[in-house]
Amino acid sequence: MADTSRSPQPRYGARPTMKDVAARAGVGLKTVSRVVNGEPGVTPDTERRVREAITGLGFRRNDSARVLRKGRTASVGLVLEDLADPFYAPLNRAVEEVARDHGALLINGSSAEDPEREQELALAFCARRVDGLLIIPAGRDHRYLEPEIAAGIATVFVDRPAGLIDADAVLSDSMGGAREGVAHLIAHGHRRIAFVGDQPRIHTASERLRGYRTAMAEAGLPVDESWVSLGPTAPEHVRAEVDRVLSGPEPVTAVFAGNNRVTVTAVRVLAERPHPVALVGFDDLELADLLGITVIAQDAARLGRTAAEQLFRRLEGATEAPRQTVLPTRLVARGSGELPPRPGA
Amino acid sequence: MADTSRSPQPRYGARPTMKDVAARAGVGLKTVSRVVNGEPGVTPDTERRVREAITGLGFRRNDSARVLRKGRTASVGLVLEDLADPFYAPLNRAVEEVARDHGALLINGSSAEDPEREQELALAFCARRVDGLLIIPAGRDHRYLEPEIAAGIATVFVDRPAGLIDADAVLSDSMGGAREGVAHLIAHGHRRIAFVGDQPRIHTASERLRGYRTAMAEAGLPVDESWVSLGPTAPEHVRAEVDRVLSGPEPVTAVFAGNNRVTVTAVRVLAERPHPVALVGFDDLELADLLGITVIAQDAARLGRTAAEQLFRRLEGATEAPRQTVLPTRLVARGSGELPPRPGA
DNA sequence: TTGAAAGCGCTAACAA
DNA sequence: TTGTTAGCGCTTTCAA
């Protein structure tokens, strides 16, 4: 059996440390640290010996230890609703890009619209001592974050504002966007318009409903409460609700869909109908241009980018009062929202 | 000024530690640790005092320190191509779910199909001492991971196999899926079929091309190399290539699109054409049913789930030789792939 | 230019 | 049942 005691080799499961590197290179621990971190004050010859030891041992700095000592983790946490949702995925990516530009890693997780899970994730990120936190909130009470924020974890809310605490937030203009979309339908002759949206405890859902009511009121149109549907966005539920508002003696002639999932199902249901029904959806969809779906588009990537930039501004020391940023939406007319009411309807 | 020295208060930026909690509760450090970690051997009364101190100080365990001591981080890293890609987003979510089931957090990042960035991310995750690594590789040489794997970081490749090292991999049947899709077009009368795919250094792209060639050969059909286009999937490029294969004296009558991004652009281009052109795309798309797009569907979520489960099996000690798992694809006929060649073409 | 010693906040091992 | 001590791997401080 070969004697390997003079120059330690990497063993399975046991990682070499700076101490091992120092021993192998015949230098002090601090010298290794200097080389690894590119600090000055090391002669080229010493540096070479250290680098050889690093390569020979397969050393990689343990950032856990570094974090413990330095206090900063160079990582940010993002809690969103669903990593797989086509609306949030670009937002996620935009946050990642900004984090990368600042040398930070991104930890993320899906709340699945469950306030408990949101809290669980956010606090787990805090326990990992992320430098900052971006949250698309599911819950309406964020006082659980007060100790974390007080302890210095920068926090920015995205897409929906914080509940019961004062914090930075970056939002889309849900109310204004919905109002514009509904006004667009009214301008094309509709008087009976349905609103099918997400659960009312979700801020964006209630804001969009408010936009709907505002547009109707501004046009002097009454709202029959049977036209309004707020609930889960599972396809079966949306399908039943769209069918419902299109039935009865006085069916609606147009539908305003409160988010991307509702729009997707609404398009499917309307495609099966014998007569065309006008539709405007909140959030854009891939291929919506080919299907001629009129939408109120939000820029999800910009939402994420803006929020992440605000986060890093805080991390760099910005101390103004919490601010709310509202980004505009954009009406994209593609046909479905310009259909007139069916004659006689 | 009030004297707060007797019971320390949380100060901005300075988090209380277990030591602070112990002092405030009048117990030893280890007792606090026991309470925080739910270990037995603490009287209810002591526990109550400790909990009060925890709440009073806003204490939260520092997992960085815990990680350093325990050696395990309860986190896994995922390197994928693009967090925002509709194909990878569900995969990401599926990995997250499995990680959650195992009490682990997920760190992720996008390589943007750049081998250097892939390596940078993977090694950054290793430096954070993730327990395991899931990689959708951009590069073709993964020897840089050898020291990490030797040091015990479990690694599973997803969607594409590892290059130059022996490692677990979970893949879709790219070759078989493409072969089935092209055979489907041939069965509907096509003899001149284009293949428009991603860059050939990407494993799935070359495998799909192999499937195309296999299907053509099996039908005894020649392949004109001008029908084959492998390159960037940026819309402008795909648009030009699709236009190209549809031009000239003997244009193709059908297009096989090598991935979701190519399909999206191909659908747009073909919609502008005066005559219908058959299309089968690799990867399913949202709303593809309404547009009648025939596809070879992969189950991205299953790909992610399977890979993550394999990863945790390794983390729990499974030591068999690296294994490659291939998941089947599924042809979904919706109309575009069943169009016959234009008469006379 | 280099290195020794202390300590970040926690858990493991052991003692009382 | 409870507490004390050592030490995880690194950076900071200070001395040589």
GROMACS .gro file of N, CA, C and O in nm, chain A residues 97-158:
model
  248
   97GLU      N    1  -3.119   3.759  -1.357
   97GLU     CA    2  -3.022   3.840  -1.432
   97GLU      C    3  -2.967   3.953  -1.347
   97GLU      O    4  -2.847   3.979  -1.345
   98VAL      N    5  -3.057   4.022  -1.279
   98VAL     CA    6  -3.012   4.136  -1.197
   98VAL      C    7  -2.924   4.084  -1.084
   98VAL      O    8  -2.820   4.143  -1.053
   99ALA      N    9  -2.965   3.974  -1.024
   99ALA     CA   10  -2.885   3.916  -0.914
   99ALA      C   11  -2.745   3.883  -0.965
   99ALA      O   12  -2.644   3.914  -0.902
  100ARG      N   13  -2.742   3.823  -1.080
  100ARG     CA   14  -2.614   3.785  -1.140
  100ARG      C   15  -2.525   3.908  -1.163
  100ARG      O   16  -2.405   3.905  -1.135
  101ASP      N   17  -2.588   4.015  -1.213
  101ASP     CA   18  -2.511   4.138  -1.234
  101ASP      C   19  -2.451   4.190  -1.104
  101ASP      O   20  -2.351   4.261  -1.106
  102HIS      N   21  -2.512   4.155  -0.993
  102HIS     CA   22  -2.461   4.200  -0.863
  102HIS      C   23  -2.384   4.090  -0.792
  102HIS      O   24  -2.359   4.099  -0.672
  103GLY      N   25  -2.352   3.985  -0.866
  103GLY     CA   26  -2.273   3.877  -0.806
  103GLY      C   27  -2.346   3.794  -0.704
  103GLY      O   28  -2.284   3.729  -0.620
  104ALA      N   29  -2.478   3.794  -0.711
  104ALA     CA   30  -2.554   3.718  -0.611
  104ALA      C   31  -2.622   3.597  -0.674
  104ALA      O   32  -2.656   3.599  -0.792
  105LEU      N   33  -2.641   3.495  -0.594
  105LEU     CA   34  -2.716   3.378  -0.639
  105LEU      C   35  -2.862   3.393  -0.599
  105LEU      O   36  -2.896   3.470  -0.511
  106LEU      N   37  -2.944   3.314  -0.667
  106LEU     CA   38  -3.088   3.323  -0.643
  106LEU      C   39  -3.142   3.191  -0.587
  106LEU      O   40  -3.118   3.085  -0.644
  107ILE      N   41  -3.212   3.202  -0.475
  107ILE     CA   42  -3.283   3.087  -0.420
  107ILE      C   43  -3.431   3.115  -0.441
  107ILE      O   44  -3.476   3.226  -0.413
  108ASN      N   45  -3.506   3.021  -0.490
  108ASN     CA   46  -3.649   3.054  -0.506
  108ASN      C   47  -3.740   2.938  -0.472
  108ASN      O   48  -3.698   2.826  -0.455
  109GLY      N   49  -3.867   2.972  -0.462
  109GLY     CA   50  -3.965   2.870  -0.426
  109GLY      C   51  -4.106   2.916  -0.458
  109GLY      O   52  -4.130   3.036  -0.471
  110SER      N   53  -4.196   2.820  -0.472
  110SER     CA   54  -4.336   2.849  -0.507
  110SER      C   55  -4.425   2.840  -0.383
  110SER      O   56  -4.422   2.740  -0.312
  111SER      N   57  -4.505   2.942  -0.364
  111SER     CA   58  -4.598   2.939  -0.250
  111SER      C   59  -4.724   2.862  -0.283
  111SER      O   60  -4.800   2.826  -0.193
  112ALA      N   61  -4.749   2.840  -0.411
  112ALA     CA   62  -4.874   2.776  -0.454
  112ALA      C   63  -4.995   2.851  -0.400
  112ALA      O   64  -5.098   2.792  -0.371
  113GLU      N   65  -4.976   2.984  -0.389
  113GLU     CA   66  -5.086   3.071  -0.344
  113GLU      C   67  -5.132   3.038  -0.202
  113GLU      O   68  -5.246   3.069  -0.163
  114ASP      N   69  -5.044   2.975  -0.124
  114ASP     CA   70  -5.077   2.936   0.013
  114ASP      C   71  -4.997   3.025   0.109
  114ASP      O   72  -4.875   3.019   0.113
  115PRO      N   73  -5.066   3.108   0.189
  115PRO     CA   74  -4.996   3.201   0.277
  115PRO      C   75  -4.898   3.132   0.372
  115PRO      O   76  -4.790   3.185   0.399
  116GLU      N   77  -4.934   3.015   0.420
  116GLU     CA   78  -4.843   2.943   0.511
  116GLU      C   79  -4.715   2.904   0.442
  116GLU      O   80  -4.606   2.912   0.498
  117ARG      N   81  -4.732   2.859   0.320
  117ARG     CA   82  -4.614   2.817   0.246
  117ARG      C   83  -4.527   2.936   0.211
  117ARG      O   84  -4.405   2.928   0.211
  118GLU      N   85  -4.591   3.047   0.181
  118GLU     CA   86  -4.515   3.171   0.157
  118GLU      C   87  -4.428   3.203   0.277
  118GLU      O   88  -4.308   3.229   0.265
  119GLN      N   89  -4.489   3.198   0.395
  119GLN     CA   90  -4.416   3.233   0.517
  119GLN      C   91  -4.303   3.134   0.544
  119GLN      O   92  -4.190   3.174   0.578
  120GLU      N   93  -4.334   3.009   0.528
  120GLU     CA   94  -4.236   2.902   0.548
  120GLU      C   95  -4.113   2.924   0.458
  120GLU      O   96  -3.998   2.919   0.503
  121LEU      N   97  -4.139   2.954   0.331
  121LEU     CA   98  -4.029   2.976   0.238
  121LEU      C   99  -3.951   3.102   0.273
  121LEU      O  100  -3.828   3.100   0.279
  122ALA      N  101  -4.023   3.210   0.297
  122ALA     CA  102  -3.956   3.337   0.325
  122ALA      C  103  -3.868   3.323   0.449
  122ALA      O  104  -3.753   3.369   0.450
  123LEU      N  105  -3.919   3.257   0.552
  123LEU     CA  106  -3.840   3.245   0.675
  123LEU      C  107  -3.725   3.147   0.657
  123LEU      O  108  -3.617   3.165   0.716
  124ALA      N  109  -3.745   3.046   0.574
  124ALA     CA  110  -3.633   2.954   0.546
  124ALA      C  111  -3.522   3.030   0.475
  124ALA      O  112  -3.404   3.011   0.505
  125PHE      N  113  -3.559   3.119   0.384
  125PHE     CA  114  -3.457   3.200   0.315
  125PHE      C  115  -3.386   3.290   0.416
  125PHE      O  116  -3.265   3.310   0.409
  126CYS      N  117  -3.464   3.345   0.509
  126CYS     CA  118  -3.403   3.433   0.610
  126CYS      C  119  -3.307   3.354   0.698
  126CYS      O  120  -3.201   3.405   0.736
  127ALA      N  121  -3.343   3.232   0.731
  127ALA     CA  122  -3.255   3.149   0.813
  127ALA      C  123  -3.125   3.122   0.739
  127ALA      O  124  -3.019   3.110   0.799
  128ARG      N  125  -3.134   3.113   0.608
  128ARG     CA  126  -3.011   3.098   0.528
  128ARG      C  127  -2.937   3.230   0.517
  128ARG      O  128  -2.836   3.239   0.448
  129ARG      N  129  -2.997   3.331   0.573
  129ARG     CA  130  -2.936   3.464   0.574
  129ARG      C  131  -2.914   3.520   0.434
  129ARG      O  132  -2.806   3.573   0.403
  130VAL      N  133  -3.019   3.507   0.351
  130VAL     CA  134  -3.014   3.578   0.224
  130VAL      C  135  -2.996   3.727   0.255
  130VAL      O  136  -3.040   3.775   0.359
  131ASP      N  137  -2.932   3.799   0.166
  131ASP     CA  138  -2.915   3.942   0.188
  131ASP      C  139  -3.047   4.015   0.165
  131ASP      O  140  -3.074   4.116   0.228
  132GLY      N  141  -3.126   3.964   0.072
  132GLY     CA  142  -3.251   4.030   0.040
  132GLY      C  143  -3.358   3.932   0.000
  132GLY      O  144  -3.330   3.817  -0.035
  133LEU      N  145  -3.480   3.981   0.003
  133LEU     CA  146  -3.595   3.895  -0.019
  133LEU      C  147  -3.689   3.965  -0.117
  133LEU      O  148  -3.721   4.082  -0.100
  134LEU      N  149  -3.732   3.892  -0.219
  134LEU     CA  150  -3.836   3.942  -0.309
  134LEU      C  151  -3.956   3.851  -0.291
  134LEU      O  152  -3.942   3.728  -0.296
  135ILE      N  153  -4.071   3.911  -0.270
  135ILE     CA  154  -4.188   3.829  -0.239
  135ILE      C  155  -4.307   3.867  -0.325
  135ILE      O  156  -4.347   3.984  -0.330
  136ILE      N  157  -4.363   3.768  -0.393
  136ILE     CA  158  -4.494   3.784  -0.454
  136ILE      C  159  -4.589   3.723  -0.353
  136ILE      O  160  -4.597   3.601  -0.340
  137PRO      N  161  -4.656   3.806  -0.275
  137PRO     CA  162  -4.723   3.754  -0.157
  137PRO      C  163  -4.848   3.672  -0.191
  137PRO      O  164  -4.922   3.704  -0.284
  138ALA      N  165  -4.868   3.568  -0.111
  138ALA     CA  166  -4.993   3.493  -0.118
  138ALA      C  167  -5.083   3.539  -0.004
  138ALA      O  168  -5.205   3.546  -0.018
  139GLY      N  169  -5.021   3.570   0.109
  139GLY     CA  170  -5.098   3.609   0.227
  139GLY      C  171  -5.121   3.759   0.235
  139GLY      O  172  -5.075   3.835   0.150
  140ARG      N  173  -5.194   3.800   0.336
  140ARG     CA  174  -5.228   3.941   0.351
  140ARG      C  175  -5.172   4.000   0.480
  140ARG      O  176  -5.205   4.113   0.517
  141ASP      N  177  -5.091   3.924   0.549
  141ASP     CA  178  -5.033   3.972   0.674
  141ASP      C  179  -4.885   3.938   0.675
  141ASP      O  180  -4.848   3.821   0.682
  142HIS      N  181  -4.802   4.040   0.665
  142HIS     CA  182  -4.658   4.014   0.658
  142HIS      C  183  -4.583   4.061   0.781
  142HIS      O  184  -4.462   4.080   0.777
  143ARG      N  185  -4.656   4.071   0.891
  143ARG     CA  186  -4.588   4.114   1.013
  143ARG      C  187  -4.484   4.013   1.058
  143ARG      O  188  -4.393   4.046   1.131
  144TYR      N  189  -4.498   3.890   1.011
  144TYR     CA  190  -4.398   3.789   1.049
  144TYR      C  191  -4.258   3.827   0.999
  144TYR      O  192  -4.158   3.773   1.046
  145LEU      N  193  -4.253   3.920   0.904
  145LEU     CA  194  -4.122   3.959   0.851
  145LEU      C  195  -4.058   4.074   0.927
  145LEU      O  196  -3.942   4.109   0.901
  146GLU      N  197  -4.133   4.134   1.019
  146GLU     CA  198  -4.079   4.251   1.088
  146GLU      C  199  -3.943   4.228   1.153
  146GLU      O  200  -3.852   4.308   1.133
  147PRO      N  201  -3.926   4.119   1.228
  147PRO     CA  202  -3.793   4.100   1.288
  147PRO      C  203  -3.684   4.084   1.183
  147PRO      O  204  -3.571   4.130   1.202
  148GLU      N  205  -3.717   4.022   1.073
  148GLU     CA  206  -3.617   3.999   0.967
  148GLU      C  207  -3.577   4.132   0.904
  148GLU      O  208  -3.459   4.158   0.881
  149ILE      N  209  -3.678   4.213   0.875
  149ILE     CA  210  -3.649   4.342   0.813
  149ILE      C  211  -3.570   4.429   0.911
  149ILE      O  212  -3.473   4.495   0.873
  150ALA      N  213  -3.611   4.424   1.038
  150ALA     CA  214  -3.539   4.501   1.140
  150ALA      C  215  -3.395   4.454   1.150
  150ALA      O  216  -3.305   4.533   1.176
  151ALA      N  217  -3.373   4.326   1.128
  151ALA     CA  218  -3.238   4.271   1.137
  151ALA      C  219  -3.157   4.301   1.012
  151ALA      O  220  -3.040   4.264   1.003
  152GLY      N  221  -3.220   4.364   0.913
  152GLY     CA  222  -3.142   4.411   0.799
  152GLY      C  223  -3.162   4.336   0.669
  152GLY      O  224  -3.090   4.360   0.573
  153ILE      N  225  -3.259   4.244   0.663
  153ILE     CA  226  -3.285   4.177   0.537
  153ILE      C  227  -3.373   4.267   0.450
  153ILE      O  228  -3.489   4.291   0.483
  154ALA      N  229  -3.316   4.317   0.341
  154ALA     CA  230  -3.392   4.405   0.252
  154ALA      C  231  -3.505   4.326   0.189
  154ALA      O  232  -3.487   4.210   0.151
  155THR      N  233  -3.622   4.388   0.179
  155THR     CA  234  -3.738   4.315   0.129
  155THR      C  235  -3.818   4.400   0.032
  155THR      O  236  -3.849   4.515   0.062
  156VAL      N  237  -3.846   4.345  -0.083
  156VAL     CA  238  -3.927   4.415  -0.182
  156VAL      C  239  -4.041   4.324  -0.225
  156VAL      O  240  -4.018   4.206  -0.259
  157PHE      N  241  -4.161   4.376  -0.224
  157PHE     CA  242  -4.277   4.299  -0.268
  157PHE      C  243  -4.299   4.322  -0.417
  157PHE      O  244  -4.275   4.432  -0.467
  158VAL      N  245  -4.343   4.219  -0.486
  158VAL     CA  246  -4.357   4.227  -0.630
  158VAL      C  247  -4.497   4.183  -0.671
  158VAL      O  248  -4.550   4.086  -0.615
   0.00000   0.00000   0.00000
